[in-house]
Short mmCIF file of N, CA and C in Angstrom, two decimals:
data_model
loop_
_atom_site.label_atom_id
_atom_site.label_comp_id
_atom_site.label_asym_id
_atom_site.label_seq_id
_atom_site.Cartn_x
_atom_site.Cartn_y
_atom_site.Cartn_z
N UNK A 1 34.42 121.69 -86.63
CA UNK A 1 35.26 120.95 -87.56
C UNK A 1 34.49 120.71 -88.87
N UNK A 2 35.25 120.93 -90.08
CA UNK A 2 34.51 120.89 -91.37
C UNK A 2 34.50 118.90 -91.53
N UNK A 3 33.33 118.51 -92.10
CA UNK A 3 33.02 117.41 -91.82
C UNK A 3 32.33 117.97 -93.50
N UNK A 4 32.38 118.31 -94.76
CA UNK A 4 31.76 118.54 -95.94
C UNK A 4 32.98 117.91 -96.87
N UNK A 5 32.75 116.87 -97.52
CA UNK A 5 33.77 116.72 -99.11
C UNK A 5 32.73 117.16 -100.37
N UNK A 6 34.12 117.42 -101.08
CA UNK A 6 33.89 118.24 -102.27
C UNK A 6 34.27 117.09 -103.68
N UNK A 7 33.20 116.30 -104.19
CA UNK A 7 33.83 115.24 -105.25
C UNK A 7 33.63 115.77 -106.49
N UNK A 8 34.35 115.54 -107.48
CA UNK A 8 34.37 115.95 -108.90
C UNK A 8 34.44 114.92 -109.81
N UNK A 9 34.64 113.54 -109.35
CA UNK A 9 35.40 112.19 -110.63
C UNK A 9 34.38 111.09 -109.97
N UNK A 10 35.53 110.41 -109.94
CA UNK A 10 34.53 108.79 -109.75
C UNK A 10 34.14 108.43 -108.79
N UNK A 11 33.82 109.54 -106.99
CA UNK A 11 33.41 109.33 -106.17
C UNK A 11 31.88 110.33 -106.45
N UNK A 12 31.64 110.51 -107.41
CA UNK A 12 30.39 111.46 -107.35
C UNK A 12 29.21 110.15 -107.57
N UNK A 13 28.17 110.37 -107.47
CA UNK A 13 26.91 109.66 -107.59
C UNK A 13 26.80 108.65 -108.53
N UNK A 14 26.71 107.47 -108.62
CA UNK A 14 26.94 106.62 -109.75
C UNK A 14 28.08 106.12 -110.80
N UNK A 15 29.14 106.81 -109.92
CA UNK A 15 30.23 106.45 -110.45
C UNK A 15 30.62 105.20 -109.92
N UNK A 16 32.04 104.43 -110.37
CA UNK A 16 32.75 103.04 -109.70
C UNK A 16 33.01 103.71 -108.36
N UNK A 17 33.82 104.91 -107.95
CA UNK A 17 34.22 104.71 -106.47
C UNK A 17 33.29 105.09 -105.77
N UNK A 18 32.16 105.77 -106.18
CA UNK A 18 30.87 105.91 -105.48
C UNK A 18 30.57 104.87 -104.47
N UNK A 19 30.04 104.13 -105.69
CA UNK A 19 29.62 102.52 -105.14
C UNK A 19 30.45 101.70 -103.98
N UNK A 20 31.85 101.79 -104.28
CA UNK A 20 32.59 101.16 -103.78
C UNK A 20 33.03 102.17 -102.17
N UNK A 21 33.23 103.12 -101.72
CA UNK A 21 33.38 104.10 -100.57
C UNK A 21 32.29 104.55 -99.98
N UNK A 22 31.26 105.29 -100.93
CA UNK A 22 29.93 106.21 -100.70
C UNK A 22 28.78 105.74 -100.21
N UNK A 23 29.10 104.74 -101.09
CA UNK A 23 26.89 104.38 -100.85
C UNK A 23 26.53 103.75 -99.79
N UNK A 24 25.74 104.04 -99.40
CA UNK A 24 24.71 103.77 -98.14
C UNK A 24 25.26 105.21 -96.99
N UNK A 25 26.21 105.71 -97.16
CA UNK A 25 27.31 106.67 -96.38
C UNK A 25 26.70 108.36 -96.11
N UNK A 26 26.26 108.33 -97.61
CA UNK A 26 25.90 109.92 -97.97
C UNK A 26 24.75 110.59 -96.89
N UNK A 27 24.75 111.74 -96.25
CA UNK A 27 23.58 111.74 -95.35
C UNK A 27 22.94 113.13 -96.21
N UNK A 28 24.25 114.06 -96.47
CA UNK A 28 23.30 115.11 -97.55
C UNK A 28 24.69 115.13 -98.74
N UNK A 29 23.76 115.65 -99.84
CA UNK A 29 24.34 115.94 -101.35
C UNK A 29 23.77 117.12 -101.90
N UNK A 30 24.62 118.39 -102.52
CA UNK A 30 24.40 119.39 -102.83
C UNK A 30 25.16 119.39 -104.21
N UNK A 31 24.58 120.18 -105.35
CA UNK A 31 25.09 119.93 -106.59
C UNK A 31 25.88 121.36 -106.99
N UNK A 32 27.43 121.90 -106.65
CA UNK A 32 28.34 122.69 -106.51
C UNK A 32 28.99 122.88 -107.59
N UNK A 33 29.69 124.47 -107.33
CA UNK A 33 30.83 124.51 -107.88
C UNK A 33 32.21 125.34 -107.16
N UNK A 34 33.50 124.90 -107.61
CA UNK A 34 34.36 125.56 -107.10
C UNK A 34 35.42 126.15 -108.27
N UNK A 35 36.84 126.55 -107.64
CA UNK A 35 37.42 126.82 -109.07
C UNK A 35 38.87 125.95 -109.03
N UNK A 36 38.97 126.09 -109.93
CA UNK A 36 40.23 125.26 -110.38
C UNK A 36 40.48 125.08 -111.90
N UNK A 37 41.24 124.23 -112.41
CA UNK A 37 41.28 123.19 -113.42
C UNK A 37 41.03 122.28 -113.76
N UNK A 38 40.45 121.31 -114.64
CA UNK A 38 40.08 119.65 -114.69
C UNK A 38 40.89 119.27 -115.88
N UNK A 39 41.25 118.44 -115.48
CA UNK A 39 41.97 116.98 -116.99
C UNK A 39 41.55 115.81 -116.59
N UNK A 40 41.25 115.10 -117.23
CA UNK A 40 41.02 113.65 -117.10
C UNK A 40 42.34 113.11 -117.75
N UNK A 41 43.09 111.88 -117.03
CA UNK A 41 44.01 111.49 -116.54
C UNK A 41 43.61 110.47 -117.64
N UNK A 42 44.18 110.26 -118.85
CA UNK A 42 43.44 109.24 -119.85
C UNK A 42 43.77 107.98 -119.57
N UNK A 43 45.45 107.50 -119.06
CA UNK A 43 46.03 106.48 -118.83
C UNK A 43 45.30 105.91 -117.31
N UNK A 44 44.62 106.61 -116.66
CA UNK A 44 44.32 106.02 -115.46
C UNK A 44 42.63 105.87 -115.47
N UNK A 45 42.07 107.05 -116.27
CA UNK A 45 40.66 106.90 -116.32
C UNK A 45 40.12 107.48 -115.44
N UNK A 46 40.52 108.79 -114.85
CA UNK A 46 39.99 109.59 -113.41
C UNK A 46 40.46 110.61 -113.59
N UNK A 47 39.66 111.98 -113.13
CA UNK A 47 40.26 113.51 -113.39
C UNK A 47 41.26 114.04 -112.23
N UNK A 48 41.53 114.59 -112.65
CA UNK A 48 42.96 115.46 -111.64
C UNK A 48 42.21 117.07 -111.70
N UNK A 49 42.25 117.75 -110.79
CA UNK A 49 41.70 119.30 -110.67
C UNK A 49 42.82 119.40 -109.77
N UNK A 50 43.66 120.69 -110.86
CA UNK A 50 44.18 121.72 -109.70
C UNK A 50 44.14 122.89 -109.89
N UNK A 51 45.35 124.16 -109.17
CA UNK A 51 44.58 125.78 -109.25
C UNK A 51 44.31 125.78 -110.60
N UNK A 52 43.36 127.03 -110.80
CA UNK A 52 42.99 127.59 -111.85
C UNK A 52 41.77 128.79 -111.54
N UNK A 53 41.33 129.06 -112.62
CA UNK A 53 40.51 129.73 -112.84
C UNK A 53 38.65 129.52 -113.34
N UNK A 54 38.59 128.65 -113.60
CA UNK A 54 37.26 128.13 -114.05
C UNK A 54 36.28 127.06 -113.05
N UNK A 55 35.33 126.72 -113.45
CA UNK A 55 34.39 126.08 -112.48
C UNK A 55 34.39 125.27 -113.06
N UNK A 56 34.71 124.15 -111.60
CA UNK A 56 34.83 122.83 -111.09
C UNK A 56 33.61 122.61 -110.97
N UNK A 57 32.65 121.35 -111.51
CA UNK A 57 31.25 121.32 -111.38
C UNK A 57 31.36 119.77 -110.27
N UNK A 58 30.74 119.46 -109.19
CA UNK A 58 30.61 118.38 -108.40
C UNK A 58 29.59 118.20 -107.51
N UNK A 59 29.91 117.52 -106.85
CA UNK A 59 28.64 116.76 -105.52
C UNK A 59 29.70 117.88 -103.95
N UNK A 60 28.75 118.39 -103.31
CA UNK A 60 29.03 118.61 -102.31
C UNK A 60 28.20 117.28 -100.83
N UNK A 61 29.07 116.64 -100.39
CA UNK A 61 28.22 115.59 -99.50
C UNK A 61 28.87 115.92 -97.80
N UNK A 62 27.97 115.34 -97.25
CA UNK A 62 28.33 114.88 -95.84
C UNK A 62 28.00 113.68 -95.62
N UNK A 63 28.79 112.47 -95.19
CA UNK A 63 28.68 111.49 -94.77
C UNK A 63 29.26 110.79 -93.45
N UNK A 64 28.52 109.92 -93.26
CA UNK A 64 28.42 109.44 -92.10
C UNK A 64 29.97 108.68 -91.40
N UNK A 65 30.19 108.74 -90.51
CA UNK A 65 31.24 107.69 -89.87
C UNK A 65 32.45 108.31 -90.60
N UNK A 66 32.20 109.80 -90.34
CA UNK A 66 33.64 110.84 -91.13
C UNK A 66 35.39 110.28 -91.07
N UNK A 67 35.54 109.74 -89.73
CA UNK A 67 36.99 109.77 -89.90
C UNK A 67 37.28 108.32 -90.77
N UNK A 68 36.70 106.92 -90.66
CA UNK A 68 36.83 105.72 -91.04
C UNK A 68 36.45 105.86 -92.74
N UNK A 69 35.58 107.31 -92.91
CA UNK A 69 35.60 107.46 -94.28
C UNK A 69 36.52 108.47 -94.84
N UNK A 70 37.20 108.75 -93.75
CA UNK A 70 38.06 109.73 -94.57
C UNK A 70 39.51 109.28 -95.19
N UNK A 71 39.64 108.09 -93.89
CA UNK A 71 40.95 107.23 -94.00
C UNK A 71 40.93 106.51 -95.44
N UNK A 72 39.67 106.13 -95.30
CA UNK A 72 39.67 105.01 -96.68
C UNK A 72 39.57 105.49 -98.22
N UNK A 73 39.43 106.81 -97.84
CA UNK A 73 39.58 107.59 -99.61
C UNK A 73 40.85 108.26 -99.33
N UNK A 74 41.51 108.81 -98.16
CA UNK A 74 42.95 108.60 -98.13
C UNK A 74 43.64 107.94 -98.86
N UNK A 75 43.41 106.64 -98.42
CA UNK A 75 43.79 105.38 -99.47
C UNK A 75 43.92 105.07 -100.78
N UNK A 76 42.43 105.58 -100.91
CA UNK A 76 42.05 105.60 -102.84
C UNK A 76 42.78 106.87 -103.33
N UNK A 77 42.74 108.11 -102.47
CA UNK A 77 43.32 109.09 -103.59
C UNK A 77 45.36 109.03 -103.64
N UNK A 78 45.50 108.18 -102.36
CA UNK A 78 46.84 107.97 -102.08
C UNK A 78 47.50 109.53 -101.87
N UNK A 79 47.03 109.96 -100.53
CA UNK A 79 47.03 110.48 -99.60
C UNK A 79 47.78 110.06 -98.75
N UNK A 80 49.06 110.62 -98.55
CA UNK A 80 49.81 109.76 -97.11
C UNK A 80 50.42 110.74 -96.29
N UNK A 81 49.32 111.97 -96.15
CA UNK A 81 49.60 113.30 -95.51
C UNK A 81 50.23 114.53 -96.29
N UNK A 82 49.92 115.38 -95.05
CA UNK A 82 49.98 116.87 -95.42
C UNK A 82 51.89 117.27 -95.91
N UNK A 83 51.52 117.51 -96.74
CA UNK A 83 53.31 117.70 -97.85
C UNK A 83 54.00 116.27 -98.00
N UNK A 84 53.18 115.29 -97.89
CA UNK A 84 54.27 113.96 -98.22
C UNK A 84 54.24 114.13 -99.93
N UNK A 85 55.63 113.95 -99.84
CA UNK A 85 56.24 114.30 -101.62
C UNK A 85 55.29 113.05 -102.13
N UNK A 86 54.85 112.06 -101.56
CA UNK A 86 54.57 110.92 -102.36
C UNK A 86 53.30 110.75 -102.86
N UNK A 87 52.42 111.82 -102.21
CA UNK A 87 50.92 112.06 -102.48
C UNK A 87 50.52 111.93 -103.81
N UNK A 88 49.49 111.52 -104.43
CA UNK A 88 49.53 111.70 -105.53
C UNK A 88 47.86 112.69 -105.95
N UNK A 89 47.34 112.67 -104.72
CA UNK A 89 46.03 113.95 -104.21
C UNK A 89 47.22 114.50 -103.16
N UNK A 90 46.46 115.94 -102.68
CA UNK A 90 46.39 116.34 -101.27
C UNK A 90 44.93 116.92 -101.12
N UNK A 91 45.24 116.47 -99.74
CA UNK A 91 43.48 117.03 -99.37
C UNK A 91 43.68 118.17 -98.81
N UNK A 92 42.81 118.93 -99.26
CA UNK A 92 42.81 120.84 -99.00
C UNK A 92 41.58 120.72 -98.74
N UNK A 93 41.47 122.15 -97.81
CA UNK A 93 39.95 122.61 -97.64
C UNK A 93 39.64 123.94 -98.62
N UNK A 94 38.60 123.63 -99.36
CA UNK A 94 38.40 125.02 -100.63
C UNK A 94 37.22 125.22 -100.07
N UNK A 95 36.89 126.54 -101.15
CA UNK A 95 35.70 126.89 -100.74
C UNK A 95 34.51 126.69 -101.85
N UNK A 96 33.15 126.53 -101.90
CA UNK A 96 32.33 126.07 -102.69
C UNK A 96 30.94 127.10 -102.60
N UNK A 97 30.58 126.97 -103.85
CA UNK A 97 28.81 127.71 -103.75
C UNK A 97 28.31 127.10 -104.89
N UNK A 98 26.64 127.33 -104.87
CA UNK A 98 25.88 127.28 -105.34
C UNK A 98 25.83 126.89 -107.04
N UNK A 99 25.45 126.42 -107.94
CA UNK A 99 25.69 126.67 -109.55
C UNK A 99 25.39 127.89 -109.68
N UNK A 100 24.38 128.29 -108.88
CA UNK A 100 23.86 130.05 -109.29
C UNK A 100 24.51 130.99 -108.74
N UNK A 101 25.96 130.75 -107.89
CA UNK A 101 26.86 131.51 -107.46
C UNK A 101 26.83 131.76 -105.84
N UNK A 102 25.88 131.39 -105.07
CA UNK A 102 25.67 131.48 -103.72
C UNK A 102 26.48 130.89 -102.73
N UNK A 103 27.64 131.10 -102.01
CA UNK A 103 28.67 130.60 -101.42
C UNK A 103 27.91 129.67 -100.09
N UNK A 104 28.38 128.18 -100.55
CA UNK A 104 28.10 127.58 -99.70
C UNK A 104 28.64 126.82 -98.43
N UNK A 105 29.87 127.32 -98.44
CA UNK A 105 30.68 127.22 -97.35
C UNK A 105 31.70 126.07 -97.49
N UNK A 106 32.74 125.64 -96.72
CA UNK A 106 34.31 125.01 -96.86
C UNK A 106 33.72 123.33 -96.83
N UNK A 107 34.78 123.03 -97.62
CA UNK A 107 34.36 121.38 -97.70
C UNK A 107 36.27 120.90 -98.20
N UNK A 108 36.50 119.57 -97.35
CA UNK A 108 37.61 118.79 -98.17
C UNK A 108 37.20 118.58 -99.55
N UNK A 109 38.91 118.34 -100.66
CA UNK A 109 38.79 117.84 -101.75
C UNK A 109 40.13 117.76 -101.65
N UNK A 110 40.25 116.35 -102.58
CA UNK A 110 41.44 115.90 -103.33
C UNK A 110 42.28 116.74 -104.67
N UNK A 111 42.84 117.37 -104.36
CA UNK A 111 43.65 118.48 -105.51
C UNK A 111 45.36 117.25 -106.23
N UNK A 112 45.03 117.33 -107.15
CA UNK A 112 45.93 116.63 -107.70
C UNK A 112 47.30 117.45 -107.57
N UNK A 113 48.54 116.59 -106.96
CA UNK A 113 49.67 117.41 -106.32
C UNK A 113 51.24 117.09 -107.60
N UNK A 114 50.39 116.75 -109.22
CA UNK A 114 51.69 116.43 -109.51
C UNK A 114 51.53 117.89 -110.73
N UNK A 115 51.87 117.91 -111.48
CA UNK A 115 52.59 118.79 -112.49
C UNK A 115 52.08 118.17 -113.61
N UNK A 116 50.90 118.98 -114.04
CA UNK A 116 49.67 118.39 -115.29
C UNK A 116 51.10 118.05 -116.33
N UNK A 117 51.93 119.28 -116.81
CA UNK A 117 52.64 119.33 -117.65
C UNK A 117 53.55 117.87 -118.08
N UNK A 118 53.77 117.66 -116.23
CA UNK A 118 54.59 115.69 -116.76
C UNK A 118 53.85 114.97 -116.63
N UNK A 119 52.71 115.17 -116.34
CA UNK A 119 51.62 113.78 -116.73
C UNK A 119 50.90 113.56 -118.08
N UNK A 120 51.59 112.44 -118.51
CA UNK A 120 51.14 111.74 -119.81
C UNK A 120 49.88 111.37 -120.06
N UNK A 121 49.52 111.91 -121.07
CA UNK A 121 48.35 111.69 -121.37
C UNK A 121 47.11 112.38 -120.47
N UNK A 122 47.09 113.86 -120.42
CA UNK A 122 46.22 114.33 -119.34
C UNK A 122 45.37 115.33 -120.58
N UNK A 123 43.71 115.38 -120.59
CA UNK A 123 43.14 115.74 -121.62
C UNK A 123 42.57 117.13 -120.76
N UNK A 124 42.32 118.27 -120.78
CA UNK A 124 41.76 119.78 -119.81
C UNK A 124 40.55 119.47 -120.88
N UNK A 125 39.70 119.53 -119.12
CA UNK A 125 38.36 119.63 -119.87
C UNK A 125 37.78 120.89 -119.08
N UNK A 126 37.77 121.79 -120.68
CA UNK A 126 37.75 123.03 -120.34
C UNK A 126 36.16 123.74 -119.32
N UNK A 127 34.74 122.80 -119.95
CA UNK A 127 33.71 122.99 -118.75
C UNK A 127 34.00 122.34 -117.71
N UNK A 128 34.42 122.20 -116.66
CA UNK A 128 34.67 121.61 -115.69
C UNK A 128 34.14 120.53 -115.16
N UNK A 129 33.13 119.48 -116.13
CA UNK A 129 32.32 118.81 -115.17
C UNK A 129 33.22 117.36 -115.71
N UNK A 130 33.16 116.47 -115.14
CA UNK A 130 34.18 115.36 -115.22
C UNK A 130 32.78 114.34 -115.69
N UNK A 131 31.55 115.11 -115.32
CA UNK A 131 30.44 113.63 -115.68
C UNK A 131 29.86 113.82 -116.83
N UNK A 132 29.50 114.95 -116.98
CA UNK A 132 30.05 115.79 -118.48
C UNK A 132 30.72 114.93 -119.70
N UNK A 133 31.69 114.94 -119.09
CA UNK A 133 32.74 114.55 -120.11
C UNK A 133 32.93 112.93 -120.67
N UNK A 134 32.58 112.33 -119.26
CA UNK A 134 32.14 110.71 -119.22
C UNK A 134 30.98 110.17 -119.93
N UNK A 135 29.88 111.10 -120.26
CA UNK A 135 28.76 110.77 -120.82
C UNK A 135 28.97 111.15 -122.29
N UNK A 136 29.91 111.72 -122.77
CA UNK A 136 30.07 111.89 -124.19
C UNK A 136 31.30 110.61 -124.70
N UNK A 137 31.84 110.03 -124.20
CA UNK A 137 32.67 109.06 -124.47
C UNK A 137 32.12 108.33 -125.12
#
């Protein structure tokens, strides 16, 4: 069973949901990429990644006490299962490697399930890194 998440926004290292879900949790962290799209969600203050073509830059982790942590970012990404229209993530399993291109095998991530096009105020940040983009603000 894949027991690897794939973070890109405010559950990565030093972020607010870090702190608040992650810490003390993390047992390993690998510094990844996958592909997709990124926007940061301006009205909410958190990125949305879905398909695409470019690299997704993030934390690959494993942490401890998997299912009680999986429920509870369920929660945060508002996750209420597989095709519920009401999702506003779904959690998919993608695939991930290396920055230097070395495939490092399947990990969960939160894929944003609405339609960039009707979400207001959504900025594509075309290098993919969401911490990137937070440190130039």
């Amino acid at each position: 069973m894949i027991q690897k998440l794939f973070v890109y926004g405010s559950l990565m290292e030093n972020f607010y949901n870090y702190n608040r879900y992650l810490k003390g949790k993390v047992l390993t962290r690998n510094h990844v990429r996958t592909r997709g799209a990124l926007y940061h969600l301006i009205d909410k203050g958190y990125p949305a990644m879905i398909e695409g073509n470019d690299f997704i830059y993030g934390e690959l982790i494993e942490v401890e006490d998997w299912g009680n942590t999986l429920r509870d970012l369920d929660t945060l990404e508002n996750y209420y299962g597989e095709r519920n229209i009401n999702n506003e993530y779904n959690r998919v399993l993608i695939e991930v490697e290396t920055i230097k291109g070395e495939h490092k095998g399947s990990a969960y991530t939160y894929k944003y399930s609405k339609q960039i096009k009707d979400t207001f105020n959504a900025l594509y940040i075309p290098y993919g890194d969401w911490r990137r983009y937070m440190q130039v603000l």
